[in-house]
Amino acid sequence: MSQNIGDYLKEQLKEKHISMRELSKQTNINVSTISRIINHKRKPTNQHLVEISKALDVPFDELLQRTGLPVKTSENHTNDIQASIVMIDQFLEQSDDHYDSFSMEKLKKQLDCYEKDAETEEGRRLILDTFHQKKEDAGARGAYMKKLSTFFHRICHKKGTRKELILMGAALIYFISTADVIPDYLFPVGYLDDAVAVQVVMNALANKT
């Protein structure tokens, strides 16, 4: 049987020579809350798991499984996009509010709309004027944010074919827009669909003719 979340965190802290107080500083989670989680006196919230995942550099879904929540798996979930979709759907199902299920069809339809916007001068101006502020507000890190920053740089300097710039522009507008398939305020999956959108665009860039 796999370790529960408390024992797993205790082991991770020991292996990485990080104290509970240091973890508290890195995550902005009260040290007493961390202690209670580790000592099986309370369950972590989704926000706790996201912050701990970043601080300890461990997969979020690994932490999620340790809490005892049923994480859906399938033999077909063999890549990051599919794994992200599974995670998004799980959170939507557990949400107190009603949200429609997430699907690639919905995301691609939204990206198609943003491709049209990205072709316009208004779309380009939106990207140039608002990307940095949205990036700062999101406080997001990781590979997908680096890709978005690369897209932004290429848009600024018009480095790419017309089709490439349109695809990258669509991903940037998707990130900037508050009208995503998954609302940004739905923590912690509000930006996970942005990461999926980036991967979809990366695949399109790799496969374009």
mmCIF file of C-alpha atoms in Angstrom:
data_model
loop_
_atom_site.group_PDB
_atom_site.id
_atom_site.type_symbol
_atom_site.label_atom_id
_atom_site.label_comp_id
_atom_site.label_asym_id
_atom_site.label_seq_id
_atom_site.Cartn_x
_atom_site.Cartn_y
_atom_site.Cartn_z
ATOM 1 C CA MET A 1 0.000 0.000 0.000
ATOM 2 C CA SER A 2 1.331 3.436 -0.889
ATOM 3 C CA GLN A 3 2.147 5.948 1.820
ATOM 4 C CA ASN A 4 -0.505 8.405 2.890
ATOM 5 C CA ILE A 5 0.055 12.107 2.344
ATOM 6 C CA GLY A 6 1.500 12.762 5.816
ATOM 7 C CA ASP A 7 4.117 10.020 5.703
ATOM 8 C CA TYR A 8 4.992 10.874 2.122
ATOM 9 C CA LEU A 9 5.591 14.538 2.950
ATOM 10 C CA LYS A 10 7.663 13.599 5.983
ATOM 11 C CA GLU A 11 9.840 11.391 3.781
ATOM 12 C CA GLN A 12 10.187 14.089 1.120
ATOM 13 C CA LEU A 13 11.237 16.693 3.680
ATOM 14 C CA LYS A 14 13.826 14.335 5.114
ATOM 15 C CA GLU A 15 15.256 13.393 1.703
ATOM 16 C CA LYS A 16 15.506 17.015 0.597
ATOM 17 C CA HIS A 17 16.719 18.341 3.937
ATOM 18 C CA ILE A 18 13.858 20.804 4.208
ATOM 19 C CA SER A 19 12.288 21.669 7.546
ATOM 20 C CA MET A 20 8.567 22.222 8.027
ATOM 21 C CA ARG A 21 9.363 25.869 8.763
ATOM 22 C CA GLU A 22 11.223 26.222 5.459
ATOM 23 C CA LEU A 23 8.368 24.529 3.608
ATOM 24 C CA SER A 24 6.023 26.978 5.281
ATOM 25 C CA LYS A 25 8.066 29.907 3.965
ATOM 26 C CA GLN A 26 8.125 28.501 0.439
ATOM 27 C CA THR A 27 4.413 27.721 0.298
ATOM 28 C CA ASN A 28 2.901 30.431 2.526
ATOM 29 C CA ILE A 29 1.136 27.649 4.412
ATOM 30 C CA ASN A 30 1.143 28.058 8.185
ATOM 31 C CA VAL A 31 3.717 25.762 9.778
ATOM 32 C CA SER A 32 1.108 24.448 12.206
ATOM 33 C CA THR A 33 -1.084 23.473 9.253
ATOM 34 C CA ILE A 34 1.815 21.610 7.658
ATOM 35 C CA SER A 35 2.466 19.847 10.967
ATOM 36 C CA ARG A 36 -1.164 18.781 11.243
ATOM 37 C CA ILE A 37 -1.131 17.444 7.669
ATOM 38 C CA ILE A 38 2.053 15.474 8.274
ATOM 39 C CA ASN A 39 0.722 14.106 11.563
ATOM 40 C CA HIS A 40 -2.581 12.982 10.023
ATOM 41 C CA LYS A 41 -4.654 15.539 11.937
ATOM 42 C CA ARG A 42 -6.092 17.290 8.893
ATOM 43 C CA LYS A 43 -6.373 16.838 5.158
ATOM 44 C CA PRO A 44 -4.669 19.297 2.810
ATOM 45 C CA THR A 45 -6.744 21.458 0.520
ATOM 46 C CA ASN A 46 -6.218 21.481 -3.224
ATOM 47 C CA GLN A 47 -4.382 24.791 -2.834
ATOM 48 C CA HIS A 48 -2.065 23.254 -0.246
ATOM 49 C CA LEU A 49 -1.247 20.425 -2.646
ATOM 50 C CA VAL A 50 -0.458 22.764 -5.514
ATOM 51 C CA GLU A 51 1.903 24.895 -3.412
ATOM 52 C CA ILE A 52 3.597 21.857 -1.850
ATOM 53 C CA SER A 53 3.995 20.282 -5.281
ATOM 54 C CA LYS A 54 5.865 23.352 -6.524
ATOM 55 C CA ALA A 55 7.993 23.717 -3.386
ATOM 56 C CA LEU A 56 9.071 20.076 -3.224
ATOM 57 C CA ASP A 57 9.186 19.558 -6.982
ATOM 58 C CA VAL A 58 6.951 16.499 -6.866
ATOM 59 C CA PRO A 59 4.077 15.703 -9.264
ATOM 60 C CA PHE A 60 0.765 17.195 -8.218
ATOM 61 C CA ASP A 61 -1.146 14.044 -9.140
ATOM 62 C CA GLU A 62 1.213 12.051 -6.907
ATOM 63 C CA LEU A 63 0.201 14.201 -3.940
ATOM 64 C CA LEU A 64 -3.431 13.951 -4.955
ATOM 65 C CA GLN A 65 -3.302 10.173 -4.874
ATOM 66 C CA ARG A 66 -1.693 10.214 -1.422
ATOM 67 C CA THR A 67 -4.723 12.036 -0.020
ATOM 68 C CA GLY A 68 -6.844 9.011 -0.860
ATOM 69 C CA LEU A 69 -8.858 10.735 -3.571
ATOM 70 C CA PRO A 70 -9.683 8.459 -6.497
ATOM 71 C CA VAL A 71 -7.524 9.533 -9.423
ATOM 72 C CA LYS A 72 -8.917 8.228 -12.667
ATOM 73 C CA THR A 73 -6.460 6.363 -14.818
ATOM 74 C CA SER A 74 -6.634 4.695 -18.184
ATOM 75 C CA GLU A 75 -4.221 2.886 -20.450
ATOM 76 C CA ASN A 76 -4.959 5.567 -23.022
ATOM 77 C CA HIS A 77 -3.744 8.374 -20.764
ATOM 78 C CA THR A 78 -0.188 8.198 -22.024
ATOM 79 C CA ASN A 79 0.744 11.838 -22.452
ATOM 80 C CA ASP A 80 0.656 15.115 -20.598
ATOM 81 C CA ILE A 81 -2.410 16.406 -22.406
ATOM 82 C CA GLN A 82 -4.505 13.373 -21.539
ATOM 83 C CA ALA A 83 -3.273 13.332 -17.943
ATOM 84 C CA SER A 84 -4.161 17.011 -17.572
ATOM 85 C CA ILE A 85 -7.654 16.423 -18.956
ATOM 86 C CA VAL A 86 -8.199 13.612 -16.450
ATOM 87 C CA MET A 87 -7.112 15.888 -13.616
ATOM 88 C CA ILE A 88 -9.306 18.777 -14.778
ATOM 89 C CA ASP A 89 -12.370 16.562 -15.040
ATOM 90 C CA GLN A 90 -11.756 15.135 -11.589
ATOM 91 C CA PHE A 91 -11.666 18.595 -10.022
ATOM 92 C CA LEU A 92 -14.762 19.698 -11.904
ATOM 93 C CA GLU A 93 -16.644 16.669 -10.621
ATOM 94 C CA GLN A 94 -15.590 17.442 -7.040
ATOM 95 C CA SER A 95 -16.379 21.150 -7.287
ATOM 96 C CA ASP A 96 -19.214 22.507 -5.180
ATOM 97 C CA ASP A 97 -20.357 24.515 -8.192
ATOM 98 C CA HIS A 98 -21.638 23.112 -11.451
ATOM 99 C CA TYR A 99 -19.221 23.130 -14.357
ATOM 100 C CA ASP A 100 -19.531 21.332 -17.653
ATOM 101 C CA SER A 101 -16.948 18.669 -18.331
ATOM 102 C CA PHE A 102 -13.745 19.672 -20.065
ATOM 103 C CA SER A 103 -12.976 18.358 -23.521
ATOM 104 C CA MET A 104 -10.379 18.788 -26.234
ATOM 105 C CA GLU A 105 -13.174 19.692 -28.624
ATOM 106 C CA LYS A 106 -14.131 22.709 -26.517
ATOM 107 C CA LEU A 107 -10.525 23.803 -26.136
ATOM 108 C CA LYS A 108 -9.740 23.470 -29.839
ATOM 109 C CA LYS A 109 -12.908 25.360 -30.758
ATOM 110 C CA GLN A 110 -11.818 28.208 -28.484
ATOM 111 C CA LEU A 111 -8.320 28.174 -29.974
ATOM 112 C CA ASP A 112 -9.802 28.339 -33.483
ATOM 113 C CA CYS A 113 -11.640 31.511 -32.488
ATOM 114 C CA TYR A 114 -8.470 33.004 -31.056
ATOM 115 C CA GLU A 115 -6.558 32.177 -34.235
ATOM 116 C CA LYS A 116 -8.872 34.572 -36.034
ATOM 117 C CA ASP A 117 -8.214 37.215 -33.367
ATOM 118 C CA ALA A 118 -4.469 36.641 -33.616
ATOM 119 C CA GLU A 119 -4.553 37.550 -37.307
ATOM 120 C CA THR A 120 -5.770 41.059 -36.521
ATOM 121 C CA GLU A 121 -3.830 44.097 -35.393
ATOM 122 C CA GLU A 122 -6.174 44.321 -32.380
ATOM 123 C CA GLY A 123 -5.213 40.792 -31.369
ATOM 124 C CA ARG A 124 -1.519 41.510 -31.681
ATOM 125 C CA ARG A 125 -1.913 44.681 -29.645
ATOM 126 C CA LEU A 126 -3.812 42.765 -26.960
ATOM 127 C CA ILE A 127 -0.906 40.326 -26.669
ATOM 128 C CA LEU A 128 1.774 43.006 -26.560
ATOM 129 C CA ASP A 129 -0.084 45.178 -24.058
ATOM 130 C CA THR A 130 -1.335 42.587 -21.585
ATOM 131 C CA PHE A 131 0.833 39.455 -21.600
ATOM 132 C CA HIS A 132 3.376 40.570 -19.000
ATOM 133 C CA GLN A 133 0.708 41.739 -16.560
ATOM 134 C CA LYS A 134 -1.286 38.523 -16.944
ATOM 135 C CA LYS A 135 1.893 36.492 -16.440
ATOM 136 C CA GLU A 136 2.641 38.415 -13.246
ATOM 137 C CA ASP A 137 -0.947 38.062 -11.997
ATOM 138 C CA ALA A 138 -0.957 34.321 -12.707
ATOM 139 C CA GLY A 139 2.240 33.732 -10.757
ATOM 140 C CA ALA A 140 2.520 30.524 -12.755
ATOM 141 C CA ARG A 141 5.775 28.714 -13.323
ATOM 142 C CA GLY A 142 6.942 25.719 -15.258
ATOM 143 C CA ALA A 143 7.496 24.586 -18.806
ATOM 144 C CA TYR A 144 4.241 25.918 -20.203
ATOM 145 C CA MET A 145 4.964 29.446 -18.965
ATOM 146 C CA LYS A 146 8.410 29.296 -20.563
ATOM 147 C CA LYS A 147 6.766 28.282 -23.826
ATOM 148 C CA LEU A 148 4.319 31.171 -23.592
ATOM 149 C CA SER A 149 7.202 33.562 -22.976
ATOM 150 C CA THR A 150 8.958 32.143 -26.043
ATOM 151 C CA PHE A 151 5.766 32.608 -28.075
ATOM 152 C CA PHE A 152 5.558 36.206 -26.870
ATOM 153 C CA HIS A 153 9.150 36.908 -27.868
ATOM 154 C CA ARG A 154 8.574 35.464 -31.326
ATOM 155 C CA ILE A 155 5.359 37.468 -31.746
ATOM 156 C CA CYS A 156 7.178 40.656 -30.719
ATOM 157 C CA HIS A 157 9.928 40.111 -33.258
ATOM 158 C CA LYS A 158 7.749 38.399 -35.874
ATOM 159 C CA LYS A 159 9.962 35.335 -35.864
ATOM 160 C CA GLY A 160 8.055 32.674 -37.739
ATOM 161 C CA THR A 161 5.805 32.069 -40.691
ATOM 162 C CA ARG A 162 2.364 33.634 -40.811
ATOM 163 C CA LYS A 163 0.755 30.359 -39.711
ATOM 164 C CA GLU A 164 3.244 29.884 -36.868
ATOM 165 C CA LEU A 165 2.614 33.388 -35.545
ATOM 166 C CA ILE A 166 -1.147 32.861 -35.721
ATOM 167 C CA LEU A 167 -0.909 29.592 -33.761
ATOM 168 C CA MET A 168 1.345 31.121 -31.113
ATOM 169 C CA GLY A 169 -0.867 34.189 -30.935
ATOM 170 C CA ALA A 170 -3.917 31.989 -30.312
ATOM 171 C CA ALA A 171 -2.171 30.311 -27.362
ATOM 172 C CA LEU A 172 -1.216 33.698 -25.910
ATOM 173 C CA ILE A 173 -4.723 35.098 -26.271
ATOM 174 C CA TYR A 174 -6.116 31.939 -24.671
ATOM 175 C CA PHE A 175 -3.802 32.533 -21.703
ATOM 176 C CA ILE A 176 -4.622 36.237 -21.501
ATOM 177 C CA SER A 177 -8.380 35.844 -21.859
ATOM 178 C CA THR A 178 -10.592 35.305 -18.820
ATOM 179 C CA ALA A 179 -13.131 33.516 -21.030
ATOM 180 C CA ASP A 180 -11.268 30.199 -21.110
ATOM 181 C CA VAL A 181 -12.927 26.807 -21.210
ATOM 182 C CA ILE A 182 -11.986 26.612 -17.499
ATOM 183 C CA PRO A 183 -12.232 29.937 -15.583
ATOM 184 C CA ASP A 184 -8.892 31.164 -14.199
ATOM 185 C CA TYR A 185 -10.447 31.660 -10.766
ATOM 186 C CA LEU A 186 -11.277 27.945 -10.443
ATOM 187 C CA PHE A 187 -8.251 27.053 -8.319
ATOM 188 C CA PRO A 188 -6.100 25.089 -8.874
ATOM 189 C CA VAL A 189 -7.137 23.968 -12.365
ATOM 190 C CA GLY A 190 -7.862 27.448 -13.694
ATOM 191 C CA TYR A 191 -4.524 27.590 -15.477
ATOM 192 C CA LEU A 192 -4.172 23.892 -16.233
ATOM 193 C CA ASP A 193 -6.214 24.240 -19.414
ATOM 194 C CA ASP A 194 -3.816 27.003 -20.475
ATOM 195 C CA ALA A 195 -0.994 24.466 -20.236
ATOM 196 C CA VAL A 196 -3.016 22.035 -22.349
ATOM 197 C CA ALA A 197 -3.652 24.793 -24.916
ATOM 198 C CA VAL A 198 0.084 25.450 -25.131
ATOM 199 C CA GLN A 199 0.773 21.748 -25.749
ATOM 200 C CA VAL A 200 -1.911 21.607 -28.438
ATOM 201 C CA VAL A 201 -0.284 24.558 -30.190
ATOM 202 C CA MET A 202 3.174 22.998 -29.801
ATOM 203 C CA ASN A 203 1.877 19.842 -31.465
ATOM 204 C CA ALA A 204 0.320 21.907 -34.262
ATOM 205 C CA LEU A 205 3.594 23.754 -34.801
ATOM 206 C CA ALA A 206 5.492 20.460 -34.950
ATOM 207 C CA ASN A 207 3.034 18.884 -37.383
ATOM 208 C CA LYS A 208 2.250 21.826 -39.635
ATOM 209 C CA THR A 209 3.032 21.553 -43.290
#
